PDB file of C-alpha atoms in Angstrom:
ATOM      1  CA  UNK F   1      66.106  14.774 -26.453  1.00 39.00           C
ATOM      2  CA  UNK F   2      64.730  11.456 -27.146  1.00 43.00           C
ATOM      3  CA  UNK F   3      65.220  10.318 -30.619  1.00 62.00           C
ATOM      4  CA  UNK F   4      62.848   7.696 -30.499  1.00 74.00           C
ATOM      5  CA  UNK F   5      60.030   9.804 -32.688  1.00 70.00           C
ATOM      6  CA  UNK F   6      57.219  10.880 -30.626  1.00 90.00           C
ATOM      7  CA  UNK F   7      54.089  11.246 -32.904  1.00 97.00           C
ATOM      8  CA  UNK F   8      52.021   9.070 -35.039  1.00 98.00           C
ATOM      9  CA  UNK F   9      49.333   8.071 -36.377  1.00 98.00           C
ATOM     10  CA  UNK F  10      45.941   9.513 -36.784  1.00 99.00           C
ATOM     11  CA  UNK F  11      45.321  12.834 -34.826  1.00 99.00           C
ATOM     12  CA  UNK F  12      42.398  14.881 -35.087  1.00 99.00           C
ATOM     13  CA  UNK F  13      42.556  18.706 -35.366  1.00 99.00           C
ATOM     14  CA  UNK F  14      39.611  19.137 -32.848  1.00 99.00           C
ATOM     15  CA  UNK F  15      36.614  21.494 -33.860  1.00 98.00           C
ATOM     16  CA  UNK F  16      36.107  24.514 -31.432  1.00 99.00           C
ATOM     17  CA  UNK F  17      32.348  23.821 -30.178  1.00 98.00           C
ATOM     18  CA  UNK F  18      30.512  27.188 -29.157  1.00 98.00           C
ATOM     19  CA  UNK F  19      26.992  27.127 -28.073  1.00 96.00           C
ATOM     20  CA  UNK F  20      24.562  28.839 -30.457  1.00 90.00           C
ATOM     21  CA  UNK F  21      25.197  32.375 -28.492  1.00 88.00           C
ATOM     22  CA  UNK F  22      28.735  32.337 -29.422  1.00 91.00           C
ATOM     23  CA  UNK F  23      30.111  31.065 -25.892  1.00 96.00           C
ATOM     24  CA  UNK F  24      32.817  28.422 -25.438  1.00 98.00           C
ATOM     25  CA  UNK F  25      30.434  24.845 -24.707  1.00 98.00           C
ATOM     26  CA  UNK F  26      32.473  22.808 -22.388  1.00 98.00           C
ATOM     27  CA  UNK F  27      29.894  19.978 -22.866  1.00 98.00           C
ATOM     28  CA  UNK F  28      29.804  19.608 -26.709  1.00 98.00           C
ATOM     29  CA  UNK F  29      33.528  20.317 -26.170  1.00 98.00           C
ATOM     30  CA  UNK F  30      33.749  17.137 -23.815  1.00 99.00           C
ATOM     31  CA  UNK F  31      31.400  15.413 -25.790  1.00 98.00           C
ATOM     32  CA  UNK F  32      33.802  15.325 -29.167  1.00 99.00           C
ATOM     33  CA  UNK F  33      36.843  14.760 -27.403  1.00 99.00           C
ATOM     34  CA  UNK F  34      35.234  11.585 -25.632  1.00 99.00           C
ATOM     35  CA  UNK F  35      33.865  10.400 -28.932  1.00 99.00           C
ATOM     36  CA  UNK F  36      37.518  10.629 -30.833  1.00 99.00           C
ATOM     37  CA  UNK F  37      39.663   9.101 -27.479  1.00 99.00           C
ATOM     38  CA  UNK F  38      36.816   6.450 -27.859  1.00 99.00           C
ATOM     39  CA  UNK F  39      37.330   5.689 -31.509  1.00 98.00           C
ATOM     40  CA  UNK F  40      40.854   5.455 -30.556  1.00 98.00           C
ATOM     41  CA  UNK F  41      42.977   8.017 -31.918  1.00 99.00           C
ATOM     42  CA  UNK F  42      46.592   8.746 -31.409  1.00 98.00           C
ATOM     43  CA  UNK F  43      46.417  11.950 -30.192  1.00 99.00           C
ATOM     44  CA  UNK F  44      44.495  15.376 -30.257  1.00 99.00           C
ATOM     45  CA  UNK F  45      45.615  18.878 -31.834  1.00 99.00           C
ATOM     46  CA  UNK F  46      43.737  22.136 -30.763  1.00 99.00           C
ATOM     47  CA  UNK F  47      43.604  25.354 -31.849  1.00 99.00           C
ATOM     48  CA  UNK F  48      44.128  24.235 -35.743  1.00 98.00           C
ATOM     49  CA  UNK F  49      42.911  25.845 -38.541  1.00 97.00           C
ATOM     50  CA  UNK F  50      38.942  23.720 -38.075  1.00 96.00           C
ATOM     51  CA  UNK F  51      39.991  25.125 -34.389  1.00 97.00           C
ATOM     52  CA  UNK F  52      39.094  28.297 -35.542  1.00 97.00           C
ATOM     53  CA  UNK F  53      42.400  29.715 -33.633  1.00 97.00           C
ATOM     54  CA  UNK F  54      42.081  32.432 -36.170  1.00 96.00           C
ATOM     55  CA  UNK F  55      39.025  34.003 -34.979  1.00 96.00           C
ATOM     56  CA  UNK F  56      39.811  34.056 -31.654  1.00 97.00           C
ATOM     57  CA  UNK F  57      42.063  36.232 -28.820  1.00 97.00           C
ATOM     58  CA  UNK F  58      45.154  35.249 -27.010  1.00 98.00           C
ATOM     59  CA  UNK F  59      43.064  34.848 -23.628  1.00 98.00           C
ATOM     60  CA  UNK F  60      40.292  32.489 -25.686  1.00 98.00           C
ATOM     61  CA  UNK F  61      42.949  30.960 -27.075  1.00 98.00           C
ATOM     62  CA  UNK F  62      44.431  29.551 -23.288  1.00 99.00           C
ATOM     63  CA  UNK F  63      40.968  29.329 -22.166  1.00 98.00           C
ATOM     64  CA  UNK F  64      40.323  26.777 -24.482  1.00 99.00           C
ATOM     65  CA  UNK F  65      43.544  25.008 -24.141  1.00 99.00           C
ATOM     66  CA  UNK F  66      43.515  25.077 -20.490  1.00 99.00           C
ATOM     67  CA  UNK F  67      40.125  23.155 -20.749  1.00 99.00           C
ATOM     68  CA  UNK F  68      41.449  20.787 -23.701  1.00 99.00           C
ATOM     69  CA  UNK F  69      44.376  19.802 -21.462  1.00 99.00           C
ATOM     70  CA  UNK F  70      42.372  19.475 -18.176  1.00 99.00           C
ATOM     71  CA  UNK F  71      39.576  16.900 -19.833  1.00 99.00           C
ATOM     72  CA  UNK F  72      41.649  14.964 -21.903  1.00 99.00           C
ATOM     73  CA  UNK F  73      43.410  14.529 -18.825  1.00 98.00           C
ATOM     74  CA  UNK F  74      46.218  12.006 -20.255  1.00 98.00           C
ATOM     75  CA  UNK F  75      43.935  10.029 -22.116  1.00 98.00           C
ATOM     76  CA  UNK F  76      46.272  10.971 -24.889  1.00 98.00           C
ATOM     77  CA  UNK F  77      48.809  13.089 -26.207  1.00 98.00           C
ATOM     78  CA  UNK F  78      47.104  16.793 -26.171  1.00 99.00           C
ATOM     79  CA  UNK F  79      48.862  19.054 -29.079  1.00 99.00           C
ATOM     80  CA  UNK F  80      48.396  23.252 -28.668  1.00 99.00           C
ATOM     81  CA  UNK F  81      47.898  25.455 -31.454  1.00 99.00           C
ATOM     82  CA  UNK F  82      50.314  28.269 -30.772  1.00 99.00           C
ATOM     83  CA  UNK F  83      50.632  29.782 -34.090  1.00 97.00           C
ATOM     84  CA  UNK F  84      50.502  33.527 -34.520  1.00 98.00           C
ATOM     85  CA  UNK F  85      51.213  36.733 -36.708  1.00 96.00           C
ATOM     86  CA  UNK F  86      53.505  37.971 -34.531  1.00 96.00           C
ATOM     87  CA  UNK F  87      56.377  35.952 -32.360  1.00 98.00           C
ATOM     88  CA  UNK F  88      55.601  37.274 -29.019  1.00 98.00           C
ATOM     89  CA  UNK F  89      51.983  36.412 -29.074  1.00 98.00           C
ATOM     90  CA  UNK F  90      53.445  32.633 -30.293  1.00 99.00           C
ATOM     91  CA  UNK F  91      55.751  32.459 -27.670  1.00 99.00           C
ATOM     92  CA  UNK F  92      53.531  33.552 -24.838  1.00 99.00           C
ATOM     93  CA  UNK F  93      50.780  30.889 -26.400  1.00 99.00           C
ATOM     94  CA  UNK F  94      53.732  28.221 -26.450  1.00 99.00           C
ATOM     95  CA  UNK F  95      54.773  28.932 -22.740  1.00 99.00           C
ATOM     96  CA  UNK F  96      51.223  28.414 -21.346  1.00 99.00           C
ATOM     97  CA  UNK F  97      51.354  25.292 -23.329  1.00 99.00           C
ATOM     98  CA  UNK F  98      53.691  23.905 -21.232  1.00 99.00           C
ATOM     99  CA  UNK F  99      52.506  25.506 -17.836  1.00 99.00           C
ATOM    100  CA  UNK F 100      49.499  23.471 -18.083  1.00 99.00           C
ATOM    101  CA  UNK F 101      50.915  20.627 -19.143  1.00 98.00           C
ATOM    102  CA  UNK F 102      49.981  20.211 -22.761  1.00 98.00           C
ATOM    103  CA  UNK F 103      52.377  17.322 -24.555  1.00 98.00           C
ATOM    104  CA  UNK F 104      53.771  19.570 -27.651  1.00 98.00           C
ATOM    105  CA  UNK F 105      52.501  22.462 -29.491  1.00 99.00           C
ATOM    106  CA  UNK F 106      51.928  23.110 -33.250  1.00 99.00           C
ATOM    107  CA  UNK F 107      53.109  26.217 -34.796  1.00 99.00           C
ATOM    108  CA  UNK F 108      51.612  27.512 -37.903  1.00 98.00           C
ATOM    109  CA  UNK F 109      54.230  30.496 -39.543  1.00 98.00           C
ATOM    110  CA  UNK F 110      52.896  33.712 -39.853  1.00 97.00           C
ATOM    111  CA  UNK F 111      50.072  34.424 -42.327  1.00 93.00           C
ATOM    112  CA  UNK F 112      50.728  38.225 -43.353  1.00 93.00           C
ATOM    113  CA  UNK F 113      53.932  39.118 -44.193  1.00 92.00           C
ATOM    114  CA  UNK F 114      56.123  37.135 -46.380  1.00 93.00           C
ATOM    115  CA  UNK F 115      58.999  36.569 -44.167  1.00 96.00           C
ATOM    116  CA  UNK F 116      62.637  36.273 -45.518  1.00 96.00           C
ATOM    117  CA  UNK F 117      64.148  33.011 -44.076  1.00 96.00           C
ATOM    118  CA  UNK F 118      66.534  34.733 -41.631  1.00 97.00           C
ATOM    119  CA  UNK F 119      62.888  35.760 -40.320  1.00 98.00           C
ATOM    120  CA  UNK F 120      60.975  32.693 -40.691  1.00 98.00           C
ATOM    121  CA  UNK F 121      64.078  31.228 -38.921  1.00 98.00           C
ATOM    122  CA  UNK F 122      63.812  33.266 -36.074  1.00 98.00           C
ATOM    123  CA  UNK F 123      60.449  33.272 -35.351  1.00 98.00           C
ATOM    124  CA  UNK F 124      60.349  29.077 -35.378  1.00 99.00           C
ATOM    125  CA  UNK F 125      63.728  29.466 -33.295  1.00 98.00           C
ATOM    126  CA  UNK F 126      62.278  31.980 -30.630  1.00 98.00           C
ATOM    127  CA  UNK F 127      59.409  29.932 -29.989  1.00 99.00           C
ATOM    128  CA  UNK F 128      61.271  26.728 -29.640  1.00 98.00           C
ATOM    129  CA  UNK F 129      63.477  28.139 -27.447  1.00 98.00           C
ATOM    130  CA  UNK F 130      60.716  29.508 -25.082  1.00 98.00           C
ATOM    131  CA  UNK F 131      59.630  26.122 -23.169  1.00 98.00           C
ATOM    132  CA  UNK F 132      61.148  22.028 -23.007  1.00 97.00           C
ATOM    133  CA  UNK F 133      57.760  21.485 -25.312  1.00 98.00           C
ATOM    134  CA  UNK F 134      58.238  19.492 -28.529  1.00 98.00           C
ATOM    135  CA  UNK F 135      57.345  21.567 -31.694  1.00 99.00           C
ATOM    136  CA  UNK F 136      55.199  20.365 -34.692  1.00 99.00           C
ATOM    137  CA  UNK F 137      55.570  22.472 -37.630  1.00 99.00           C
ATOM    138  CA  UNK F 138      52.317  23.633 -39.170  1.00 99.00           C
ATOM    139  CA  UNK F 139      52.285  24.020 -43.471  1.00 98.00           C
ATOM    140  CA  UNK F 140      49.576  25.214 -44.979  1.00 98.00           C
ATOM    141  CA  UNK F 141      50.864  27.272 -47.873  1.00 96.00           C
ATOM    142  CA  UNK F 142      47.288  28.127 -49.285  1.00 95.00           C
ATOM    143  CA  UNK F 143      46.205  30.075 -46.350  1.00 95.00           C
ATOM    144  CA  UNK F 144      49.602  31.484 -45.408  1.00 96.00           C
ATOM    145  CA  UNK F 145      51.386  32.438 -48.217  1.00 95.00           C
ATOM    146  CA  UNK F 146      54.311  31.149 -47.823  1.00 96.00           C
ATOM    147  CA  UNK F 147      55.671  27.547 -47.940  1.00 97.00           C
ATOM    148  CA  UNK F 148      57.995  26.003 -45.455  1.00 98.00           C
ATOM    149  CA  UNK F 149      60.131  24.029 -48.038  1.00 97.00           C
ATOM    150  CA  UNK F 150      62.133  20.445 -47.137  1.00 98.00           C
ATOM    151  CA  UNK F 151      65.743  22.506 -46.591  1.00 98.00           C
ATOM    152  CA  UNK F 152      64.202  25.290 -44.073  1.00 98.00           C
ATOM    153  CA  UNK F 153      62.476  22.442 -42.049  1.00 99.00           C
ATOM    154  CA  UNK F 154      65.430  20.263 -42.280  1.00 98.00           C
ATOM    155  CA  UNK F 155      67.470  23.407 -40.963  1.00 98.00           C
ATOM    156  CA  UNK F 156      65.539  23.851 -37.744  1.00 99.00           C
ATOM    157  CA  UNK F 157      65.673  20.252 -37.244  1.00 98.00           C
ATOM    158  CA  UNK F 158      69.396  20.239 -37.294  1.00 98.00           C
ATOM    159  CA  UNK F 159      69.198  23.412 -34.914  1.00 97.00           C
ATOM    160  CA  UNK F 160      66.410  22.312 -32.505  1.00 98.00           C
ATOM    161  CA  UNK F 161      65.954  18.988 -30.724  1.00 97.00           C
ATOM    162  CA  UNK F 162      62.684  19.465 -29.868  1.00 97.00           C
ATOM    163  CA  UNK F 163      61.341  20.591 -33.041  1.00 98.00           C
ATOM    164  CA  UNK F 164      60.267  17.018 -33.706  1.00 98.00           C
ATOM    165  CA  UNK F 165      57.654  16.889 -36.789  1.00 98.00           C
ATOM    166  CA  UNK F 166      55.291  18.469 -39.615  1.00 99.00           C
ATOM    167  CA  UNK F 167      52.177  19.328 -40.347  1.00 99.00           C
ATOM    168  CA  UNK F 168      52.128  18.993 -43.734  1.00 98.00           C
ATOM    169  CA  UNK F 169      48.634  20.422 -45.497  1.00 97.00           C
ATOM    170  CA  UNK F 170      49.645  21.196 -48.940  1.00 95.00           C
ATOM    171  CA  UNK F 171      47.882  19.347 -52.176  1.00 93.00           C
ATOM    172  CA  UNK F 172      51.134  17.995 -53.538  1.00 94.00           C
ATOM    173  CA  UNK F 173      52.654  13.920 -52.803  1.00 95.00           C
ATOM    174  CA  UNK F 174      55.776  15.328 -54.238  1.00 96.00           C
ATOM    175  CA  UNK F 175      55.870  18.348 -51.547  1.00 97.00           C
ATOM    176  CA  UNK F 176      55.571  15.263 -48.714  1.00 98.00           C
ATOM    177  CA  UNK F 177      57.661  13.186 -50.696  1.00 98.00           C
ATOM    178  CA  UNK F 178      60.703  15.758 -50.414  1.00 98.00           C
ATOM    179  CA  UNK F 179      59.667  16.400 -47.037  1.00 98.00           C
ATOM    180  CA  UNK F 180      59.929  12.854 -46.183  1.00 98.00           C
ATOM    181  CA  UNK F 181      63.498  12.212 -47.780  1.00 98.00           C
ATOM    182  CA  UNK F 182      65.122  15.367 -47.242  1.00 98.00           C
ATOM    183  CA  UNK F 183      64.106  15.585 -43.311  1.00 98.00           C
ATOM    184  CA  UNK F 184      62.679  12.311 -42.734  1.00 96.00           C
ATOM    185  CA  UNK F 185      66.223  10.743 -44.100  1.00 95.00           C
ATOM    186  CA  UNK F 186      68.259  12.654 -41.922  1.00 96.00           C
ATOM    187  CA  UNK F 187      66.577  12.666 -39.040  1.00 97.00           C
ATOM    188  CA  UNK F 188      64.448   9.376 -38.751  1.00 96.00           C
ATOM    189  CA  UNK F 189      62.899  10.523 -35.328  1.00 96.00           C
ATOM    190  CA  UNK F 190      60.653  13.869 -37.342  1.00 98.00           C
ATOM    191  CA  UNK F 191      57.629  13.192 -38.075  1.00 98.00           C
ATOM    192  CA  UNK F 192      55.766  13.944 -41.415  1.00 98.00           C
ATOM    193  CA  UNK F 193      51.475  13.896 -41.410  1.00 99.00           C
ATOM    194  CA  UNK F 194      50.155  15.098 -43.884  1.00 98.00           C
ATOM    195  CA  UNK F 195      47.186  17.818 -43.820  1.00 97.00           C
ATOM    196  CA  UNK F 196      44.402  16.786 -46.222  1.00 96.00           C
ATOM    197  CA  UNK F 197      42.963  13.591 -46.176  1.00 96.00           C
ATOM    198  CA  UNK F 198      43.342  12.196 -49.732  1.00 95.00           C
ATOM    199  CA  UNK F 199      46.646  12.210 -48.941  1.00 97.00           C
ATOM    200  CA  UNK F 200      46.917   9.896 -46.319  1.00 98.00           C
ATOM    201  CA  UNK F 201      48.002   6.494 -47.711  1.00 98.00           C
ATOM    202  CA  UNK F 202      50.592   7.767 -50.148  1.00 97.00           C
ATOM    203  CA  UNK F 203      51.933   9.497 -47.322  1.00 98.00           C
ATOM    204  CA  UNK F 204      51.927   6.079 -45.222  1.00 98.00           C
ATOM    205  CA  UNK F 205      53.508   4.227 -48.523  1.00 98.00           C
ATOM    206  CA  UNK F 206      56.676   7.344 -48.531  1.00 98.00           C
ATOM    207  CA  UNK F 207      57.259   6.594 -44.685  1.00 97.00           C
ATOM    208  CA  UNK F 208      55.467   9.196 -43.423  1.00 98.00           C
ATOM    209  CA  UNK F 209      54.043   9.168 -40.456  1.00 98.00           C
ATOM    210  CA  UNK F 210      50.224   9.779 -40.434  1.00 98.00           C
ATOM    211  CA  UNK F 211      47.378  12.495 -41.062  1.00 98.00           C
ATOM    212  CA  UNK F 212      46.093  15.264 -39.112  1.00 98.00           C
ATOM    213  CA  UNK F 213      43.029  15.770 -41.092  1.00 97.00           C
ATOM    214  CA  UNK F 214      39.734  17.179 -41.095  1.00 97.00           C
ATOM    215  CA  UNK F 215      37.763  14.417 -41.191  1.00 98.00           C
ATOM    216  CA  UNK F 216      39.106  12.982 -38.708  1.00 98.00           C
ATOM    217  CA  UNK F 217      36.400  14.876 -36.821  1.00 99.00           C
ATOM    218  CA  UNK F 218      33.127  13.354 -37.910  1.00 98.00           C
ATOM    219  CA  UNK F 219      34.908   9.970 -38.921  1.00 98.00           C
ATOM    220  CA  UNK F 220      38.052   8.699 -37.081  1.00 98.00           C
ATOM    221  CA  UNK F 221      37.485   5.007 -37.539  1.00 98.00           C
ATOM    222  CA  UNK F 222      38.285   5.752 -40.882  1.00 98.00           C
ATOM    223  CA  UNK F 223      41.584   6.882 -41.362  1.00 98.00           C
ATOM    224  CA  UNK F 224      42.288   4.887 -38.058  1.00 99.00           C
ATOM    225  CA  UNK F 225      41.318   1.659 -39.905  1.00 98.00           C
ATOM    226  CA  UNK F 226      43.424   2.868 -42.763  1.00 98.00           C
ATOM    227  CA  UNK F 227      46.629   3.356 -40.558  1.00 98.00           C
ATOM    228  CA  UNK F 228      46.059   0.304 -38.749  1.00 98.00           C
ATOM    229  CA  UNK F 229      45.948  -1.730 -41.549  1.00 98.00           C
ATOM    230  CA  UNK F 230      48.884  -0.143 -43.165  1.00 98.00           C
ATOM    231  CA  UNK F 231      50.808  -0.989 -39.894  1.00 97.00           C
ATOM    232  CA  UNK F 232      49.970  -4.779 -39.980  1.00 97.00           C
ATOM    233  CA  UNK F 233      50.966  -4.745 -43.432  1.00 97.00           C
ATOM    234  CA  UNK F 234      47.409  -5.228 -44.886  1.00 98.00           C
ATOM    235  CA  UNK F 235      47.776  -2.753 -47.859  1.00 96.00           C
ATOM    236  CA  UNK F 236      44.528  -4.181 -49.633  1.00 97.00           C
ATOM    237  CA  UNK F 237      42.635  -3.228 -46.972  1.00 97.00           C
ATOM    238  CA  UNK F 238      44.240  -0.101 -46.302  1.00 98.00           C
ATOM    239  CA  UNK F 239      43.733   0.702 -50.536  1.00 97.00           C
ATOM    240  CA  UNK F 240      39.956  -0.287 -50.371  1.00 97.00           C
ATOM    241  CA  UNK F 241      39.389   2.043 -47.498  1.00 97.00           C
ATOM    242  CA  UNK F 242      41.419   4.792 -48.955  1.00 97.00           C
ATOM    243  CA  UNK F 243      39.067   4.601 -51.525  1.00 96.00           C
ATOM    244  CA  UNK F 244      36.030   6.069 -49.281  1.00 96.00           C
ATOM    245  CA  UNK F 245      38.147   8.805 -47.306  1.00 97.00           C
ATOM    246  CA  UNK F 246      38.714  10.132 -51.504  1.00 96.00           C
ATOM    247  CA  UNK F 247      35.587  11.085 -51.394  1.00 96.00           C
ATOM    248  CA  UNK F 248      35.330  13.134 -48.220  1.00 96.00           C
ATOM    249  CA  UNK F 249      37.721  16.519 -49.971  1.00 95.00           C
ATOM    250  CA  UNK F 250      34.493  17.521 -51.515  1.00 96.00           C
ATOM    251  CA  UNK F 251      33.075  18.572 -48.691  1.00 97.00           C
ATOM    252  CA  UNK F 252      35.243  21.287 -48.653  1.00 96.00           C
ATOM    253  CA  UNK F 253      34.377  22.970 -50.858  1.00 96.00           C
ATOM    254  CA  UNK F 254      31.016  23.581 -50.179  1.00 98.00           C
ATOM    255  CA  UNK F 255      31.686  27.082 -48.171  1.00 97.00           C
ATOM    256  CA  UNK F 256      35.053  28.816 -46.607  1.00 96.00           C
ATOM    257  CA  UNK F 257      35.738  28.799 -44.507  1.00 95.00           C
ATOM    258  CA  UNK F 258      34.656  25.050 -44.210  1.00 96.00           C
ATOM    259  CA  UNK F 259      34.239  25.168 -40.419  1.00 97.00           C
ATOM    260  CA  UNK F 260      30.851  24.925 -40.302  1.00 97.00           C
ATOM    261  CA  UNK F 261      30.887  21.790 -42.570  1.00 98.00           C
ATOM    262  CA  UNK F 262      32.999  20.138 -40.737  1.00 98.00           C
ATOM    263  CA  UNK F 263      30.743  20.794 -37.593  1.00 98.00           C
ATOM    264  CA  UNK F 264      27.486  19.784 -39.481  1.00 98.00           C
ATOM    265  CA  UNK F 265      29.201  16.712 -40.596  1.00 98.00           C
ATOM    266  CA  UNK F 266      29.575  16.012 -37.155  1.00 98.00           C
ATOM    267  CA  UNK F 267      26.114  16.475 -36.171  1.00 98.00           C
ATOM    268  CA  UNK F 268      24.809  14.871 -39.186  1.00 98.00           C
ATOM    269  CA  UNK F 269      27.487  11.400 -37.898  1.00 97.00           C
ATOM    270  CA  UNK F 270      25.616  11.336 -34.431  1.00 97.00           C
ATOM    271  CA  UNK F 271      27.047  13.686 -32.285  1.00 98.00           C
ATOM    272  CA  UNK F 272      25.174  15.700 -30.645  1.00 96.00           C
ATOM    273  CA  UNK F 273      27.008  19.204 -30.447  1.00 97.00           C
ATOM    274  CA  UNK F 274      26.403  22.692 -31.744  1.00 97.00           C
ATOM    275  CA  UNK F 275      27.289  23.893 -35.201  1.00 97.00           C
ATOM    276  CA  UNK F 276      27.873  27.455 -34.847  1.00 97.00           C
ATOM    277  CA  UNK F 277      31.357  28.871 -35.726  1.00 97.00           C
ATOM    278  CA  UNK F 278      32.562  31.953 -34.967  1.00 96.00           C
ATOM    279  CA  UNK F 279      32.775  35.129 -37.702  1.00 95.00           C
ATOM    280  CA  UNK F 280      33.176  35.732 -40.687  1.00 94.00           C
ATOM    281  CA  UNK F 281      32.286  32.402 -40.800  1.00 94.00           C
ATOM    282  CA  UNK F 282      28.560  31.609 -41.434  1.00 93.00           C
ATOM    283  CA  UNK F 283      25.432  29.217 -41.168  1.00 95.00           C
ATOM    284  CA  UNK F 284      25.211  27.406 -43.562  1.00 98.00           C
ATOM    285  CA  UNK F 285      21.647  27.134 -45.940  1.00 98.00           C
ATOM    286  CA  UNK F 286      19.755  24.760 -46.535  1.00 98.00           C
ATOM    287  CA  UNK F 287      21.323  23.480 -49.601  1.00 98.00           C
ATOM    288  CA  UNK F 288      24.673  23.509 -48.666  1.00 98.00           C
ATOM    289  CA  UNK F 289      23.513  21.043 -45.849  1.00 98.00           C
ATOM    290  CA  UNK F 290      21.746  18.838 -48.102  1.00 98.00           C
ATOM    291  CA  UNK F 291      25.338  18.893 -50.092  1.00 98.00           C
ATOM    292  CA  UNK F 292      26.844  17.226 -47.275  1.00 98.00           C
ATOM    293  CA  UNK F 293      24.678  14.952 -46.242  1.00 98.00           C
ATOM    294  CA  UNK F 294      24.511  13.450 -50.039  1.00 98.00           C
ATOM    295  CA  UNK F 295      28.664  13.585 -49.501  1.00 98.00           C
ATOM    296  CA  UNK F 296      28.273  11.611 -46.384  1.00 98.00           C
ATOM    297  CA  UNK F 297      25.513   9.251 -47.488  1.00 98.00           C
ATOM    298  CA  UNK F 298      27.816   8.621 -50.821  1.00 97.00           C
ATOM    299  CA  UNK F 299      30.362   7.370 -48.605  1.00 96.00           C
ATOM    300  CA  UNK F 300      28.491   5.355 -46.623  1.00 96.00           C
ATOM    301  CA  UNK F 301      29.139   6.932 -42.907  1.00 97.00           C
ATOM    302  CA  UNK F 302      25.344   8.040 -42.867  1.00 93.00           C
TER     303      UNK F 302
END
């Protein structure tokens, strides 16, 4: 395994765009992932948490990724969602992942059961031992319960080549700051992004490695501009920037899921997709669109 690390910078976890009937839309679909390659980002995770994975079956699920992989078509690195309540279904996921030739796949832990760590263990273990794939590491304690702490990750590090990074989305520098010198220190190849996007220059300052963010969708340049002034040392820049993306968190909280906000934001940015998401999540009303666009307009990307 290379230890040169493989991921960086800012990668988008890409909405899911249905058309207003509920069907997959290839064309909004195309028409998002052509507007983030052409803002320049680093790579492109499906199948997230905004990827509504969560709502969806095992054969959406590869339908989706199968179409991901095919128009991205090495534009730039493509990242699969595998993550599942049950191993099998994850490993399965993680395999087609590779058949189609996906570049790595991101594995949320299971979201039901609090799993000892001999368990937790095994089920990161099985599916890195089920393809050649590299493995990103998906933590988002709020929604799953269950934290993957600095000494587990550094574990399956030490046990797995290709389990090569983190996706870090917990509210807490310190949590990424642990992260960063307990795994990061060890093993300078793993990469840490963090999850949420206020997070993203403190993360940068601790030698992390990036953000996979929400808005990310609706406004790449952003955090790109951020990173990319970081990188050529500009930290002034990078601060006065930072200072906008602060402001984006708000949005959501304006309904939860948050889906659909992200997908309004979107449409309210210029692009010209569909905002349905699939159940239990909602339409938003009037008001809660109104909310956004007052977010947006305060932060000047409107």
């Amino acid at each position: 395994m290379n230890k040169d690390r493989q991921f960086s910078g800012i990668i988008p976890p890409v909405s899911t765009i249905f058309t207003d009937r509920g069907a997959f839309d290839e064309q909004g679909m195309a028409t998002l992932i052509d507007f983030l390659i052409g803002a320049g980002v680093d790579g492109l995770f499906f199948l997230g948490t905004g990827g509504e994975f969560s709502q969806m079956s095992a054969d959406e699920r590869k339908q989706i990724a199968e179409f991901a992989v095919r128009h991205v078509n090495h534009r730039v690195p493509v990242l699969i969602g595998v993550g599942s309540t049950n191993s099998r279904e994850a490993v399965q996921l993680s395999r087609h992942a590779a058949q189609i030739g996906a570049d790595a796949v991101v594995a949320i832990n299971p979201y039901y059961w609090q799993l000892t760590e001999k368990n937790l263990l095994g089920y990161y273990s099985d599916i890195a031992q089920s393809m050649a794939l590299p493995v990103i590491l998906y933590n988002f304690p709020a929604l799953t319960g269950q934290d993957l702490h600095p000494a587990l990750v550094k574990k399956l590090v030490g046990q797995h080549a290709n389990i090569v990074g983190i996706k870090d989305t917990i509210d807490s520098v310190a949590h990424l700051r642990e992260m960063i010198v307990t795994v990061k220190g060890e093993y300078p190849h793993f990469s840490v992004f963090c999850g949420y996007d206020d997070h993203l220059l403190n993360t940068l300052l601790l030698g992390g490695d990036g953000a996979i963010s929400a808005s990310a969708n609706f406004a790449p340049q952003l955090s790109i501009e951020i990173y990319r002034a970081f990188i050529r040392e500009d930290r002034a820049s990078a601060a006065e920037l930072h200072q906008t993306l602060l402001q984006l968190p708000l949005l959501y909280k304006i309904d939860s899921p948050f889906i659909n906000v992200i997908k309004e934001a979107c449409r309210l940015c210029g692009l010209n997709i569909s905002t349905w998401s699939l159940p239990p999540s909602g339409p938003l009303n009037p008001q809660q669109k109104e909310s956004i666009k007052e977010i947006l307009n305060r932060a000047g990307l409107i």
